């Protein structure tokens, strides 16, 4: 089994121990340690995160997807504006898109009001930004490959079949 | 009323499954981490479910032909050729059934006359003995041994053959041991089968869940064996479609015709919605199967490693989704081990003797569970062994 399998395993569950990973991919623990260290060094592994469902805590939290139309700059194209946008800690992700707009920006804040103000004051005013459209997230059904809405969570209803 | 004297005496005499009592305990407890079920944890791939739904939307809600849709039987034929190099005539040599279980029942009832002997390797799936008994046949158990990798050897088979022997049941890849038969062993079995003129029910329901470089070898693919073999397979394990209840049998036209006769009186036809979904599974499901196999293989390695580390000797399973470690070192019986484990650590595994007397001293552990679930269960088992 190739070492790339490690990445898939860690992507699903970053808490697996080196020993468990080694058993699954059929390598020694040393080889797994070295491979992971290598991936970290090369920037293939960008970090280890915990997927938190803040809604469940009732913590105030708002997320919005913001469409930005921008004028690409001479020489630097979209890169320079994207760079300015992503410097804000409020910004969670920035993608360059095909289609009706250019940059897709995910922004989180405590309230929708905070986000609206952030867009108006910080994003709309960047030179080269032509227009913004803000879409607030109302509920999260699935994120990072994981189902968040408990109505849709998989239930293990396999049970006591004597003949299986 | 005295029902006991009124009902079928043969059925009354059939022993209830040994797994039942244990599951009754497990069901009453809370927070049980189970490694006990024998069905896939994956949901049926969405594109397959969608075809089932689409058929309902179009109002395809009637019986199908008794043998199953011809389109489905053709796809089954293609699948068997593509994967195992066996050729069957979709018109006459394939029957679509309600799960592999129905196919096993039909096959045994179509072949066995009262007094005929049926050779059944154990440990194995729990249905072969009762079905044989209901048909008036005589089950003859042949024990497989850990030192043979739980494979059936030609010598062990030969030793059980009498002039009454009619049928050999060949349940590989095996539930509960995870053993598979490789080509040389199958060839040795085939020579015995040929010499004694036996028929073979080859239950290959786990065929697609075979790990390692060598693929599954179908018994029917060996020279001369197609004429003697009823090959049974299905969709439950391969495509994670247990609830759809769909399997099939492939074999000589005369035998399939008899099985069809029984099937049409007992069942009429297998579920229509499931048949539509199954066509999609066979046409476009190879990749899903490969993905699921990869996942099972990772879990298999994880669990074998975990059990070995905690000192439970574990024969390396090469098929299905079970490991069958020996618990003899603990000094406990299989039943006692499982009961202690569930009461003290709330982990459910199945006593090996549920799969035949030769399973005593072993437990069946299923790895059709997520990696997180398996690691938690392993931790609890380790703690259990340390406290013993």
CSV table of N, CA, C and O in Angstrom, one decimal, chain B residues 240-348:
chain,number,residue,atom,x,y,z
B,240,UNK,N,-22.9,-3.8,-0.5
B,240,UNK,CA,-23.5,-3.3,0.8
B,240,UNK,C,-25.0,-3.1,0.5
B,240,UNK,O,-25.5,-2.0,0.7
B,241,UNK,N,-25.6,-4.2,0.2
B,241,UNK,CA,-27.1,-4.1,-0.2
B,241,UNK,C,-27.9,-5.1,0.6
B,241,UNK,O,-28.8,-5.7,0.1
B,242,UNK,N,-27.5,-5.3,1.9
B,242,UNK,CA,-28.2,-6.4,2.7
B,242,UNK,C,-29.7,-6.3,2.7
B,242,UNK,O,-30.4,-7.3,2.5
B,243,UNK,N,-30.2,-5.1,2.9
B,243,UNK,CA,-31.6,-4.9,3.1
B,243,UNK,C,-32.4,-5.0,1.8
B,243,UNK,O,-33.6,-5.2,1.8
B,244,UNK,N,-31.7,-5.0,0.7
B,244,UNK,CA,-32.4,-5.2,-0.6
B,244,UNK,C,-32.8,-6.6,-0.9
B,244,UNK,O,-33.6,-6.9,-1.8
B,245,UNK,N,-32.2,-7.5,-0.2
B,245,UNK,CA,-32.5,-8.9,-0.3
B,245,UNK,C,-32.4,-9.5,-1.7
B,245,UNK,O,-33.4,-9.8,-2.3
B,246,UNK,N,-31.2,-9.5,-2.2
B,246,UNK,CA,-31.0,-10.0,-3.6
B,246,UNK,C,-29.7,-10.8,-3.7
B,246,UNK,O,-28.6,-10.4,-3.3
B,247,UNK,N,-29.9,-12.0,-4.2
B,247,UNK,CA,-28.7,-12.9,-4.5
B,247,UNK,C,-29.0,-13.7,-5.8
B,247,UNK,O,-29.9,-13.4,-6.5
B,248,UNK,N,-28.1,-14.6,-6.0
B,248,UNK,CA,-28.3,-15.4,-7.2
B,248,UNK,C,-27.6,-16.8,-7.1
B,248,UNK,O,-26.7,-16.9,-6.4
B,249,UNK,N,-28.1,-17.7,-8.0
B,249,UNK,CA,-27.4,-19.0,-8.1
B,249,UNK,C,-27.1,-19.1,-9.6
B,249,UNK,O,-27.9,-18.7,-10.5
B,250,UNK,N,-26.0,-19.7,-9.9
B,250,UNK,CA,-25.6,-20.1,-11.3
B,250,UNK,C,-25.1,-21.5,-11.3
B,250,UNK,O,-24.4,-21.9,-10.4
B,251,UNK,N,-25.6,-22.3,-12.3
B,251,UNK,CA,-25.2,-23.7,-12.3
B,251,UNK,C,-25.8,-24.4,-13.5
B,251,UNK,O,-26.4,-23.7,-14.4
B,252,UNK,N,-25.7,-25.7,-13.5
B,252,UNK,CA,-26.2,-26.5,-14.7
B,252,UNK,C,-27.7,-26.2,-14.9
B,252,UNK,O,-28.5,-26.1,-13.9
B,253,UNK,N,-28.2,-26.1,-16.1
B,253,UNK,CA,-29.5,-25.7,-16.4
B,253,UNK,C,-30.6,-26.6,-15.7
B,253,UNK,O,-31.6,-26.1,-15.3
B,254,UNK,N,-30.3,-27.9,-15.7
B,254,UNK,CA,-31.3,-28.8,-15.1
B,254,UNK,C,-31.5,-28.5,-13.6
B,254,UNK,O,-32.7,-28.5,-13.1
B,255,UNK,N,-30.5,-28.2,-12.9
B,255,UNK,CA,-30.6,-27.9,-11.5
B,255,UNK,C,-31.2,-26.5,-11.3
B,255,UNK,O,-32.1,-26.3,-10.4
B,256,UNK,N,-30.8,-25.6,-12.1
B,256,UNK,CA,-31.4,-24.2,-11.9
B,256,UNK,C,-32.9,-24.3,-12.2
B,256,UNK,O,-33.7,-23.6,-11.6
B,257,UNK,N,-33.3,-25.1,-13.2
B,257,UNK,CA,-34.7,-25.3,-13.5
B,257,UNK,C,-35.5,-25.8,-12.3
B,257,UNK,O,-36.6,-25.3,-12.0
B,258,UNK,N,-34.9,-26.8,-11.6
B,258,UNK,CA,-35.6,-27.3,-10.4
B,258,UNK,C,-35.7,-26.2,-9.3
B,258,UNK,O,-36.7,-26.1,-8.6
B,259,UNK,N,-34.6,-25.5,-9.1
B,259,UNK,CA,-34.6,-24.5,-8.1
B,259,UNK,C,-35.6,-23.4,-8.5
B,259,UNK,O,-36.3,-22.9,-7.6
B,260,UNK,N,-35.7,-23.1,-9.8
B,260,UNK,CA,-36.7,-22.1,-10.2
B,260,UNK,C,-38.1,-22.6,-9.9
B,260,UNK,O,-39.0,-21.8,-9.5
B,261,UNK,N,-38.3,-23.9,-10.1
B,261,UNK,CA,-39.7,-24.4,-9.8
B,261,UNK,C,-40.1,-24.2,-8.3
B,261,UNK,O,-41.1,-23.7,-8.0
B,262,UNK,N,-39.1,-24.5,-7.5
B,262,UNK,CA,-39.4,-24.2,-6.0
B,262,UNK,C,-39.5,-22.7,-5.7
B,262,UNK,O,-40.4,-22.3,-5.0
B,263,UNK,N,-38.6,-22.0,-6.3
B,263,UNK,CA,-38.6,-20.5,-6.1
B,263,UNK,C,-40.0,-19.9,-6.6
B,263,UNK,O,-40.5,-19.0,-5.9
B,264,UNK,N,-40.5,-20.4,-7.7
B,264,UNK,CA,-41.7,-19.7,-8.2
B,264,UNK,C,-42.9,-20.0,-7.3
B,264,UNK,O,-43.8,-19.2,-7.1
B,265,UNK,N,-42.9,-21.2,-6.7
B,265,UNK,CA,-44.0,-21.5,-5.8
B,265,UNK,C,-43.9,-20.8,-4.4
B,265,UNK,O,-44.8,-20.4,-3.8
B,266,UNK,N,-42.6,-20.7,-3.9
B,266,UNK,CA,-42.4,-20.1,-2.6
B,266,UNK,C,-42.3,-18.6,-2.6
B,266,UNK,O,-42.8,-18.0,-1.7
B,267,UNK,N,-41.7,-18.0,-3.6
B,267,UNK,CA,-41.4,-16.6,-3.6
B,267,UNK,C,-42.0,-15.8,-4.8
B,267,UNK,O,-42.1,-14.6,-4.6
B,268,UNK,N,-42.2,-16.5,-5.9
B,268,UNK,CA,-42.7,-15.9,-7.1
B,268,UNK,C,-41.5,-15.2,-7.8
B,268,UNK,O,-41.0,-15.7,-8.8
B,269,UNK,N,-41.1,-14.1,-7.3
B,269,UNK,CA,-39.9,-13.4,-7.9
B,269,UNK,C,-39.2,-12.6,-6.9
B,269,UNK,O,-39.9,-12.1,-5.9
B,270,UNK,N,-37.9,-12.3,-7.1
B,270,UNK,CA,-37.2,-11.5,-6.1
B,270,UNK,C,-37.7,-10.0,-6.3
B,270,UNK,O,-38.2,-9.7,-7.3
B,271,UNK,N,-37.4,-9.2,-5.2
B,271,UNK,CA,-38.0,-7.8,-5.2
B,271,UNK,C,-37.6,-7.0,-6.5
B,271,UNK,O,-36.4,-7.0,-6.9
B,272,UNK,N,-38.6,-6.4,-7.1
B,272,UNK,CA,-38.5,-5.7,-8.3
B,272,UNK,C,-37.5,-4.5,-8.2
B,272,UNK,O,-36.6,-4.3,-9.0
B,273,UNK,N,-37.8,-3.7,-7.2
B,273,UNK,CA,-37.0,-2.5,-7.0
B,273,UNK,C,-35.5,-2.8,-6.9
B,273,UNK,O,-34.6,-2.2,-7.5
B,274,UNK,N,-35.2,-3.9,-6.1
B,274,UNK,CA,-33.9,-4.3,-5.9
B,274,UNK,C,-33.2,-4.8,-7.2
B,274,UNK,O,-32.0,-4.6,-7.4
B,275,UNK,N,-34.0,-5.4,-8.0
B,275,UNK,CA,-33.4,-5.9,-9.3
B,275,UNK,C,-33.0,-4.7,-10.2
B,275,UNK,O,-31.9,-4.8,-10.8
B,276,UNK,N,-33.8,-3.7,-10.2
B,276,UNK,CA,-33.4,-2.5,-11.0
B,276,UNK,C,-32.1,-1.9,-10.4
B,276,UNK,O,-31.2,-1.5,-11.1
B,277,UNK,N,-32.0,-1.8,-9.1
B,277,UNK,CA,-30.8,-1.3,-8.5
B,277,UNK,C,-29.6,-2.1,-8.8
B,277,UNK,O,-28.5,-1.7,-9.0
B,278,UNK,N,-29.8,-3.5,-8.8
B,278,UNK,CA,-28.7,-4.4,-9.0
B,278,UNK,C,-28.1,-4.3,-10.4
B,278,UNK,O,-26.9,-4.5,-10.5
B,279,UNK,N,-29.0,-4.0,-11.3
B,279,UNK,CA,-28.5,-3.8,-12.7
B,279,UNK,C,-27.5,-2.7,-12.7
B,279,UNK,O,-26.4,-2.8,-13.3
B,280,UNK,N,-27.8,-1.6,-12.1
B,280,UNK,CA,-26.9,-0.5,-12.0
B,280,UNK,C,-25.6,-0.9,-11.2
B,280,UNK,O,-24.5,-0.5,-11.6
B,281,UNK,N,-25.8,-1.6,-10.1
B,281,UNK,CA,-24.6,-2.0,-9.4
B,281,UNK,C,-23.6,-2.8,-10.2
B,281,UNK,O,-22.4,-2.6,-10.2
B,282,UNK,N,-24.1,-3.7,-11.0
B,282,UNK,CA,-23.3,-4.6,-11.8
B,282,UNK,C,-22.7,-3.8,-13.0
B,282,UNK,O,-21.5,-4.0,-13.4
B,283,UNK,N,-23.4,-2.8,-13.5
B,283,UNK,CA,-22.9,-2.1,-14.6
B,283,UNK,C,-21.8,-1.0,-14.2
B,283,UNK,O,-20.8,-0.8,-14.9
B,284,UNK,N,-22.1,-0.4,-13.1
B,284,UNK,CA,-21.2,0.8,-12.7
B,284,UNK,C,-20.7,0.7,-11.3
B,284,UNK,O,-20.4,1.8,-10.8
B,285,UNK,N,-20.7,-0.4,-10.7
B,285,UNK,CA,-20.3,-0.5,-9.3
B,285,UNK,C,-18.9,-1.0,-9.0
B,285,UNK,O,-18.5,-1.1,-7.8
B,286,UNK,N,-18.1,-1.4,-10.0
B,286,UNK,CA,-16.8,-2.0,-9.7
B,286,UNK,C,-15.9,-1.1,-8.8
B,286,UNK,O,-15.2,-1.6,-7.9
B,287,UNK,N,-16.0,0.2,-9.1
B,287,UNK,CA,-15.2,1.1,-8.3
B,287,UNK,C,-15.6,1.2,-6.9
B,287,UNK,O,-14.8,1.3,-6.0
B,288,UNK,N,-16.9,1.2,-6.6
B,288,UNK,CA,-17.4,1.2,-5.3
B,288,UNK,C,-16.9,0.0,-4.5
B,288,UNK,O,-16.5,0.1,-3.4
B,289,UNK,N,-16.9,-1.1,-5.2
B,289,UNK,CA,-16.5,-2.4,-4.5
B,289,UNK,C,-15.0,-2.3,-4.2
B,289,UNK,O,-14.6,-2.6,-3.1
B,290,UNK,N,-14.2,-1.7,-5.1
B,290,UNK,CA,-12.8,-1.6,-4.9
B,290,UNK,C,-12.5,-0.7,-3.7
B,290,UNK,O,-11.7,-0.9,-2.9
B,291,UNK,N,-13.3,0.4,-3.6
B,291,UNK,CA,-13.1,1.4,-2.5
B,291,UNK,C,-13.5,0.7,-1.2
B,291,UNK,O,-12.7,0.9,-0.2
B,292,UNK,N,-14.6,0.0,-1.2
B,292,UNK,CA,-15.0,-0.6,0.1
B,292,UNK,C,-13.9,-1.7,0.5
B,292,UNK,O,-13.6,-1.8,1.7
B,293,UNK,N,-13.4,-2.4,-0.5
B,293,UNK,CA,-12.4,-3.4,-0.2
B,293,UNK,C,-11.2,-2.8,0.4
B,293,UNK,O,-10.6,-3.3,1.4
B,294,UNK,N,-10.8,-1.7,-0.1
B,294,UNK,CA,-9.6,-1.0,0.5
B,294,UNK,C,-9.9,-0.6,1.9
B,294,UNK,O,-9.0,-0.8,2.8
B,295,UNK,N,-11.1,-0.1,2.2
B,295,UNK,CA,-11.4,0.3,3.6
B,295,UNK,C,-11.4,-0.9,4.5
B,295,UNK,O,-10.9,-0.9,5.6
B,296,UNK,N,-12.0,-2.0,4.0
B,296,UNK,CA,-12.0,-3.2,4.9
B,296,UNK,C,-10.6,-3.7,5.1
B,296,UNK,O,-10.3,-4.2,6.2
B,297,UNK,N,-9.8,-3.6,4.1
B,297,UNK,CA,-8.4,-4.1,4.2
B,297,UNK,C,-7.6,-3.3,5.3
B,297,UNK,O,-6.9,-3.9,6.1
B,298,UNK,N,-7.8,-2.0,5.3
B,298,UNK,CA,-7.2,-1.1,6.3
B,298,UNK,C,-7.6,-1.6,7.7
B,298,UNK,O,-6.8,-1.7,8.6
B,299,UNK,N,-8.9,-1.7,7.9
B,299,UNK,CA,-9.4,-2.1,9.2
B,299,UNK,C,-8.9,-3.5,9.6
B,299,UNK,O,-8.7,-3.8,10.7
B,300,UNK,N,-8.8,-4.4,8.6
B,300,UNK,CA,-8.4,-5.8,8.8
B,300,UNK,C,-7.0,-5.7,9.4
B,300,UNK,O,-6.7,-6.4,10.4
B,301,UNK,N,-6.1,-4.9,8.8
B,301,UNK,CA,-4.7,-4.8,9.3
B,301,UNK,C,-4.7,-4.2,10.7
B,301,UNK,O,-3.9,-4.7,11.5
B,302,UNK,N,-5.5,-3.2,10.9
B,302,UNK,CA,-5.6,-2.5,12.2
B,302,UNK,C,-6.0,-3.5,13.3
B,302,UNK,O,-5.4,-3.5,14.4
B,303,UNK,N,-7.0,-4.3,13.0
B,303,UNK,CA,-7.5,-5.1,14.1
B,303,UNK,C,-6.6,-6.4,14.3
B,303,UNK,O,-6.4,-6.8,15.4
B,304,UNK,N,-6.0,-6.9,13.2
B,304,UNK,CA,-5.1,-8.0,13.4
B,304,UNK,C,-3.9,-7.6,14.3
B,304,UNK,O,-3.5,-8.2,15.2
B,305,UNK,N,-3.4,-6.4,13.9
B,305,UNK,CA,-2.3,-5.8,14.7
B,305,UNK,C,-2.7,-5.6,16.1
B,305,UNK,O,-1.9,-6.0,17.0
B,306,UNK,N,-3.8,-5.0,16.4
B,306,UNK,CA,-4.3,-4.7,17.7
B,306,UNK,C,-4.4,-6.0,18.6
B,306,UNK,O,-4.0,-6.1,19.7
B,307,UNK,N,-5.1,-7.0,18.0
B,307,UNK,CA,-5.3,-8.3,18.7
B,307,UNK,C,-4.0,-9.0,19.0
B,307,UNK,O,-3.8,-9.5,20.1
B,308,UNK,N,-3.1,-9.0,18.0
B,308,UNK,CA,-1.8,-9.6,18.2
B,308,UNK,C,-1.0,-8.9,19.3
B,308,UNK,O,-0.4,-9.6,20.2
B,309,UNK,N,-1.0,-7.6,19.3
B,309,UNK,CA,-0.3,-6.8,20.4
B,309,UNK,C,-0.9,-7.2,21.8
B,309,UNK,O,-0.1,-7.2,22.7
B,310,UNK,N,-2.2,-7.4,21.9
B,310,UNK,CA,-2.7,-7.6,23.2
B,310,UNK,C,-2.7,-9.1,23.6
B,310,UNK,O,-3.2,-9.5,24.6
B,311,UNK,N,-2.0,-9.9,22.7
B,311,UNK,CA,-1.7,-11.3,23.1
B,311,UNK,C,-2.8,-12.3,22.7
B,311,UNK,O,-2.9,-13.4,23.3
B,312,UNK,N,-3.7,-11.9,21.8
B,312,UNK,CA,-4.7,-12.9,21.3
B,312,UNK,C,-4.2,-13.4,20.0
B,312,UNK,O,-4.2,-12.6,19.0
B,313,UNK,N,-3.7,-14.6,19.9
B,313,UNK,CA,-3.2,-15.1,18.6
B,313,UNK,C,-4.2,-15.1,17.6
B,313,UNK,O,-5.3,-15.5,17.8
B,314,UNK,N,-3.8,-14.6,16.4
B,314,UNK,CA,-4.8,-14.3,15.4
B,314,UNK,C,-4.3,-14.8,14.0
B,314,UNK,O,-3.4,-14.3,13.5
B,315,UNK,N,-5.0,-15.8,13.5
B,315,UNK,CA,-4.8,-16.3,12.2
B,315,UNK,C,-5.1,-15.2,11.2
B,315,UNK,O,-6.2,-14.5,11.4
B,316,UNK,N,-4.3,-14.9,10.3
B,316,UNK,CA,-4.5,-13.7,9.4
B,316,UNK,C,-5.6,-14.0,8.4
B,316,UNK,O,-5.5,-14.8,7.5
B,317,UNK,N,-6.8,-13.4,8.5
B,317,UNK,CA,-7.9,-13.6,7.6
B,317,UNK,C,-7.6,-13.0,6.3
B,317,UNK,O,-7.0,-11.9,6.2
B,318,UNK,N,-8.0,-13.7,5.2
B,318,UNK,CA,-7.7,-13.1,3.8
B,318,UNK,C,-9.0,-12.8,3.1
B,318,UNK,O,-8.9,-12.4,1.9
B,319,UNK,N,-10.1,-13.0,3.8
B,319,UNK,CA,-11.4,-12.7,3.1
B,319,UNK,C,-12.5,-12.3,4.1
B,319,UNK,O,-12.3,-12.4,5.3
B,320,UNK,N,-13.6,-12.0,3.5
B,320,UNK,CA,-14.8,-11.5,4.3
B,320,UNK,C,-14.5,-10.3,5.2
B,320,UNK,O,-13.5,-9.6,4.9
B,321,UNK,N,-15.2,-10.1,6.3
B,321,UNK,CA,-14.8,-9.0,7.2
B,321,UNK,C,-14.8,-9.4,8.6
B,321,UNK,O,-15.3,-8.8,9.5
B,322,UNK,N,-14.2,-10.6,8.9
B,322,UNK,CA,-14.1,-11.1,10.2
B,322,UNK,C,-12.7,-11.6,10.6
B,322,UNK,O,-12.0,-12.0,9.7
B,323,UNK,N,-12.3,-11.4,11.9
B,323,UNK,CA,-11.1,-12.1,12.4
B,323,UNK,C,-11.6,-13.1,13.4
B,323,UNK,O,-12.7,-12.9,14.1
B,324,UNK,N,-10.8,-14.1,13.6
B,324,UNK,CA,-11.3,-15.2,14.4
B,324,UNK,C,-10.1,-15.6,15.4
B,324,UNK,O,-9.5,-16.7,15.2
B,325,UNK,N,-9.8,-14.7,16.4
B,325,UNK,CA,-8.7,-15.0,17.2
B,325,UNK,C,-9.0,-16.1,18.2
B,325,UNK,O,-10.1,-16.3,18.6
B,326,UNK,N,-7.9,-16.8,18.6
B,326,UNK,CA,-8.0,-17.8,19.7
B,326,UNK,C,-8.0,-17.1,21.0
B,326,UNK,O,-7.2,-16.2,21.3
B,327,UNK,N,-8.9,-17.5,21.9
B,327,UNK,CA,-9.0,-17.0,23.3
B,327,UNK,C,-8.6,-18.1,24.3
B,327,UNK,O,-8.8,-17.9,25.5
B,328,UNK,N,-8.0,-19.2,23.8
B,328,UNK,CA,-7.7,-20.3,24.7
B,328,UNK,C,-6.7,-19.9,25.8
B,328,UNK,O,-6.9,-20.4,26.9
B,329,UNK,N,-5.8,-19.0,25.5
B,329,UNK,CA,-4.8,-18.5,26.4
B,329,UNK,C,-5.4,-17.9,27.7
B,329,UNK,O,-4.8,-17.9,28.7
B,330,UNK,N,-6.7,-17.5,27.6
B,330,UNK,CA,-7.3,-16.8,28.8
B,330,UNK,C,-7.9,-17.9,29.7
B,330,UNK,O,-8.3,-17.6,30.8
B,331,UNK,N,-7.9,-19.1,29.2
B,331,UNK,CA,-8.5,-20.2,30.1
B,331,UNK,C,-10.0,-20.2,30.1
B,331,UNK,O,-10.6,-21.0,30.8
B,332,UNK,N,-10.6,-19.3,29.4
B,332,UNK,CA,-12.1,-19.2,29.4
B,332,UNK,C,-12.7,-19.9,28.2
B,332,UNK,O,-12.0,-20.1,27.1
B,333,UNK,N,-13.9,-20.3,28.3
B,333,UNK,CA,-14.6,-20.8,27.1
B,333,UNK,C,-15.1,-19.6,26.3
B,333,UNK,O,-15.0,-18.5,26.7
B,334,UNK,N,-15.4,-19.9,25.0
B,334,UNK,CA,-15.8,-18.8,24.1
B,334,UNK,C,-17.0,-18.0,24.7
B,334,UNK,O,-17.0,-16.8,24.7
B,335,UNK,N,-18.0,-18.7,25.2
B,335,UNK,CA,-19.2,-18.1,25.8
B,335,UNK,C,-18.8,-17.2,27.0
B,335,UNK,O,-19.2,-16.1,27.1
B,336,UNK,N,-18.0,-17.8,27.9
B,336,UNK,CA,-17.6,-17.1,29.1
B,336,UNK,C,-16.8,-15.9,28.8
B,336,UNK,O,-17.0,-14.8,29.4
B,337,UNK,N,-15.9,-16.0,27.8
B,337,UNK,CA,-15.1,-14.8,27.4
B,337,UNK,C,-16.0,-13.7,26.9
B,337,UNK,O,-15.9,-12.6,27.3
B,338,UNK,N,-16.9,-14.0,26.0
B,338,UNK,CA,-17.8,-13.0,25.5
B,338,UNK,C,-18.7,-12.4,26.5
B,338,UNK,O,-18.9,-11.2,26.5
B,339,UNK,N,-19.2,-13.2,27.4
B,339,UNK,CA,-20.1,-12.6,28.5
B,339,UNK,C,-19.3,-11.7,29.4
B,339,UNK,O,-19.7,-10.6,29.7
B,340,UNK,N,-18.1,-12.2,29.8
B,340,UNK,CA,-17.3,-11.3,30.7
B,340,UNK,C,-16.9,-10.0,30.0
B,340,UNK,O,-17.0,-9.0,30.6
B,341,UNK,N,-16.6,-10.2,28.7
B,341,UNK,CA,-16.2,-9.0,28.0
B,341,UNK,C,-17.3,-8.0,27.9
B,341,UNK,O,-17.1,-6.8,28.1
B,342,UNK,N,-18.5,-8.5,27.6
B,342,UNK,CA,-19.6,-7.5,27.5
B,342,UNK,C,-20.0,-6.9,28.8
B,342,UNK,O,-20.4,-5.8,28.9
B,343,UNK,N,-20.0,-7.8,29.9
B,343,UNK,CA,-20.4,-7.2,31.2
B,343,UNK,C,-19.4,-6.3,31.7
B,343,UNK,O,-19.8,-5.2,32.3
B,344,UNK,N,-18.1,-6.5,31.5
B,344,UNK,CA,-17.1,-5.7,32.2
B,344,UNK,C,-16.7,-4.5,31.3
B,344,UNK,O,-16.5,-3.4,31.8
B,345,UNK,N,-16.7,-4.7,30.0
B,345,UNK,CA,-16.2,-3.6,29.1
B,345,UNK,C,-17.2,-3.2,28.0
B,345,UNK,O,-16.9,-2.3,27.3
B,346,UNK,N,-18.3,-3.8,28.0
B,346,UNK,CA,-19.4,-3.4,27.1
B,346,UNK,C,-18.9,-3.5,25.6
B,346,UNK,O,-19.2,-2.6,24.8
B,347,UNK,N,-18.2,-4.6,25.3
B,347,UNK,CA,-17.8,-4.8,24.0
B,347,UNK,C,-18.4,-6.2,23.6
B,347,UNK,O,-18.2,-7.1,24.3
B,348,UNK,N,-19.1,-6.2,22.4
B,348,UNK,CA,-19.8,-7.4,22.0
B,348,UNK,C,-19.0,-8.0,20.8
B,348,UNK,O,-18.8,-7.4,19.8
